[in-house]
Amino acid sequence: MLMIVRLSMISAASLLLSLVLTGCTPAITSNAAETRAIAAQQQEETEMARQQMELIPPPSKTRYMAVKSLSLWDNPYVTVQGSMVTLHVTLADANTSELGVGGMLRPRSARRQDLNVRVSELGTALNAIPNGSWPYGRVIAIEEAHNVPVSARPEVRRNMETVMKELNDLGVVVYEWSETGKS
């Protein structure tokens, strides 16, 4: 009788152990499969965005290196903040004549748009910018937000690195701009 009780306890323990081990395996496999699927989808989206960005010509270093102020920068530029980025876009002037350029009737600031974008959607936002808004070619100036509290600076720097990596993945040249001027 004692032998039967021991055998039943051993078989119950082994059955429980096998259920625990096999019960956990499918959940791990499905999570890994979901992670791989998400990564593959993100890779595909990045590749599509990169192909669209390749329609913009390569950057002209002589043109963008001559710019001394972000207020005169004609290409899109990005201000990186803690939880998002601000994409600054100057749309191309629809009037092709030289008469009144930058004057009261055709102010440059009227063509400027500032868009708050999540870091994860930056590629989509860049592809929505018309090709005429890239006079220097495929280059973006990037700066950290001004007046950031000391406690938020590490987060801003991490976002800065993430944005730079994403821009590089898209084939865009990154031109880092500091508060005191270009770097």
CSV table of C-alpha atoms in Angstrom, one decimal:
chain,number,residue,atom,x,y,z
A,1,MET,CA,0.0,0.0,0.0
A,2,LEU,CA,2.8,2.4,0.9
A,3,MET,CA,4.5,1.5,-2.4
A,4,ILE,CA,1.4,2.4,-4.4
A,5,VAL,CA,1.1,5.8,-2.6
A,6,ARG,CA,4.8,6.6,-3.4
A,7,LEU,CA,4.4,5.6,-7.0
A,8,SER,CA,1.3,7.7,-7.4
A,9,MET,CA,3.0,10.7,-5.8
A,10,ILE,CA,6.1,10.3,-8.0
A,11,SER,CA,3.9,10.0,-11.1
A,12,ALA,CA,1.8,13.0,-10.0
A,13,ALA,CA,5.0,15.1,-9.5
A,14,SER,CA,6.4,14.0,-12.9
A,15,LEU,CA,3.1,14.7,-14.6
A,16,LEU,CA,2.9,18.2,-12.9
A,17,LEU,CA,6.5,18.9,-13.9
A,18,SER,CA,5.9,17.9,-17.5
A,19,LEU,CA,2.8,20.1,-17.7
A,20,VAL,CA,4.6,23.0,-16.3
A,21,LEU,CA,7.5,22.6,-18.8
A,22,THR,CA,5.3,22.0,-21.8
A,23,GLY,CA,2.7,24.6,-20.8
A,24,CYS,CA,5.3,27.4,-20.8
A,25,THR,CA,6.9,26.5,-24.1
A,26,PRO,CA,4.1,27.6,-26.5
A,27,ALA,CA,3.8,31.0,-24.8
A,28,ILE,CA,7.5,31.7,-25.2
A,29,THR,CA,7.4,30.5,-28.8
A,30,SER,CA,4.4,32.7,-29.7
A,31,ASN,CA,6.0,35.7,-28.0
A,32,ALA,CA,9.2,35.2,-29.9
A,33,ALA,CA,7.2,34.7,-33.1
A,34,GLU,CA,5.3,37.9,-32.5
A,35,THR,CA,8.5,39.8,-31.8
A,36,ARG,CA,10.0,38.5,-35.0
A,37,ALA,CA,6.9,39.5,-36.9
A,38,ILE,CA,6.9,43.0,-35.5
A,39,ALA,CA,10.6,43.4,-36.2
A,40,ALA,CA,10.1,42.2,-39.8
A,41,GLN,CA,7.3,44.6,-40.3
A,42,GLN,CA,9.3,47.5,-38.9
A,43,GLN,CA,12.2,46.5,-41.2
A,44,GLU,CA,9.9,46.5,-44.2
A,45,GLU,CA,8.5,49.9,-43.3
A,46,THR,CA,12.0,51.3,-42.9
A,47,GLU,CA,13.0,49.9,-46.3
A,48,MET,CA,9.9,51.4,-48.0
A,49,ALA,CA,10.6,54.8,-46.4
A,50,ARG,CA,14.2,54.5,-47.5
A,51,GLN,CA,13.2,53.9,-51.1
A,52,GLN,CA,11.0,56.9,-51.0
A,53,MET,CA,13.7,59.1,-49.5
A,54,GLU,CA,16.1,58.0,-52.4
A,55,LEU,CA,13.9,60.0,-54.8
A,56,ILE,CA,15.4,63.1,-53.2
A,57,PRO,CA,18.8,63.9,-54.6
A,58,PRO,CA,22.0,63.4,-52.5
A,59,PRO,CA,23.0,66.4,-50.4
A,60,SER,CA,25.0,69.3,-51.7
A,61,LYS,CA,27.5,70.0,-49.0
A,62,THR,CA,28.7,73.3,-50.4
A,63,ARG,CA,25.1,74.6,-50.2
A,64,TYR,CA,24.2,73.5,-46.7
A,65,MET,CA,27.6,74.2,-45.1
A,66,ALA,CA,27.2,77.9,-46.1
A,67,VAL,CA,24.1,78.4,-43.9
A,68,LYS,CA,25.0,80.2,-40.7
A,69,SER,CA,21.6,80.2,-38.9
A,70,LEU,CA,18.7,77.8,-38.6
A,71,SER,CA,16.3,80.6,-39.5
A,72,LEU,CA,18.0,80.6,-42.9
A,73,TRP,CA,18.0,76.8,-43.3
A,74,ASP,CA,15.7,75.8,-46.2
A,75,ASN,CA,15.7,72.1,-45.8
A,76,PRO,CA,13.6,70.4,-43.1
A,77,TYR,CA,15.2,70.3,-39.6
A,78,VAL,CA,14.4,68.5,-36.4
A,79,THR,CA,14.3,69.7,-32.8
A,80,VAL,CA,14.5,66.7,-30.5
A,81,GLN,CA,12.6,66.8,-27.2
A,82,GLY,CA,12.0,64.4,-24.4
A,83,SER,CA,8.9,62.5,-25.7
A,84,MET,CA,8.7,63.7,-29.4
A,85,VAL,CA,10.4,65.6,-32.1
A,86,THR,CA,9.4,68.8,-33.8
A,87,LEU,CA,9.8,68.7,-37.6
A,88,HIS,CA,10.3,72.2,-39.1
A,89,VAL,CA,9.5,72.3,-42.8
A,90,THR,CA,9.7,75.3,-45.1
A,91,LEU,CA,7.6,74.6,-48.1
A,92,ALA,CA,8.8,75.7,-51.5
A,93,ASP,CA,7.6,79.0,-52.9
A,94,ALA,CA,4.8,78.3,-55.4
A,95,ASN,CA,5.5,81.6,-57.2
A,96,THR,CA,8.6,81.1,-59.3
A,97,SER,CA,9.2,84.8,-60.1
A,98,GLU,CA,11.9,86.7,-58.3
A,99,LEU,CA,9.6,89.7,-57.7
A,100,GLY,CA,8.9,90.2,-54.0
A,101,VAL,CA,10.7,87.1,-52.7
A,102,GLY,CA,10.8,87.3,-48.9
A,103,GLY,CA,8.9,90.6,-48.8
A,104,MET,CA,5.6,91.5,-47.2
A,105,LEU,CA,3.6,89.8,-49.9
A,106,ARG,CA,5.6,86.6,-49.9
A,107,PRO,CA,7.1,86.1,-46.4
A,108,ARG,CA,9.2,83.1,-45.8
A,109,SER,CA,7.6,82.5,-42.4
A,110,ALA,CA,4.2,82.0,-44.1
A,111,ARG,CA,5.6,78.8,-45.8
A,112,ARG,CA,7.0,77.4,-42.5
A,113,GLN,CA,5.3,74.6,-40.7
A,114,ASP,CA,6.2,73.0,-37.4
A,115,LEU,CA,4.9,69.5,-36.9
A,116,ASN,CA,5.1,67.6,-33.6
A,117,VAL,CA,5.9,63.9,-34.4
A,118,ARG,CA,6.5,60.8,-32.5
A,119,VAL,CA,10.0,59.4,-32.9
A,120,SER,CA,8.5,56.2,-34.3
A,121,GLU,CA,6.6,58.0,-37.0
A,122,LEU,CA,9.5,60.3,-38.2
A,123,GLY,CA,10.1,58.3,-41.4
A,124,THR,CA,6.5,58.6,-42.4
A,125,ALA,CA,6.5,62.3,-41.7
A,126,LEU,CA,9.6,62.8,-43.8
A,127,ASN,CA,8.2,61.0,-46.7
A,128,ALA,CA,5.1,63.3,-46.6
A,129,ILE,CA,7.3,66.4,-47.2
A,130,PRO,CA,7.3,67.5,-50.9
A,131,ASN,CA,10.5,67.1,-52.8
A,132,GLY,CA,10.6,70.9,-53.4
A,133,SER,CA,11.3,71.4,-49.7
A,134,TRP,CA,14.7,69.8,-50.0
A,135,PRO,CA,16.8,72.3,-51.9
A,136,TYR,CA,20.1,71.1,-50.3
A,137,GLY,CA,19.3,67.5,-51.0
A,138,ARG,CA,18.8,64.6,-48.6
A,139,VAL,CA,20.2,66.4,-45.5
A,140,ILE,CA,18.5,67.3,-42.2
A,141,ALA,CA,19.8,69.6,-39.5
A,142,ILE,CA,19.1,68.3,-36.0
A,143,GLU,CA,19.2,70.1,-32.7
A,144,GLU,CA,18.4,69.4,-29.1
A,145,ALA,CA,15.5,71.4,-27.6
A,146,HIS,CA,16.4,74.6,-25.8
A,147,ASN,CA,15.9,75.2,-22.1
A,148,VAL,CA,15.6,71.5,-21.2
A,149,PRO,CA,15.5,70.8,-17.4
A,150,VAL,CA,18.6,69.0,-16.1
A,151,SER,CA,16.5,66.0,-15.2
A,152,ALA,CA,15.2,65.6,-18.8
A,153,ARG,CA,18.6,65.9,-20.5
A,154,PRO,CA,19.4,62.2,-20.6
A,155,GLU,CA,16.1,61.4,-22.1
A,156,VAL,CA,16.5,64.1,-24.8
A,157,ARG,CA,20.0,62.8,-25.6
A,158,ARG,CA,18.7,59.2,-25.9
A,159,ASN,CA,16.0,60.5,-28.3
A,160,MET,CA,18.6,62.4,-30.2
A,161,GLU,CA,20.6,59.2,-30.7
A,162,THR,CA,17.5,57.3,-31.7
A,163,VAL,CA,16.5,60.0,-34.2
A,164,MET,CA,20.0,60.1,-35.7
A,165,LYS,CA,20.0,56.3,-36.1
A,166,GLU,CA,16.6,56.4,-37.8
A,167,LEU,CA,17.7,59.2,-40.1
A,168,ASN,CA,20.8,57.2,-41.0
A,169,ASP,CA,18.7,54.1,-41.7
A,170,LEU,CA,16.6,56.2,-44.1
A,171,GLY,CA,19.7,57.3,-45.9
A,172,VAL,CA,19.5,60.9,-44.8
A,173,VAL,CA,22.6,62.9,-43.9
A,174,VAL,CA,22.4,64.3,-40.4
A,175,TYR,CA,23.9,67.7,-39.7
A,176,GLU,CA,24.0,68.2,-36.0
A,177,TRP,CA,23.4,71.8,-35.0
A,178,SER,CA,24.2,73.2,-31.5
A,179,GLU,CA,22.7,76.3,-29.7
A,180,THR,CA,25.9,78.3,-30.4
A,181,GLY,CA,25.9,77.5,-34.1
A,182,LYS,CA,26.6,74.6,-36.4
A,183,SER,CA,28.9,71.8,-35.3
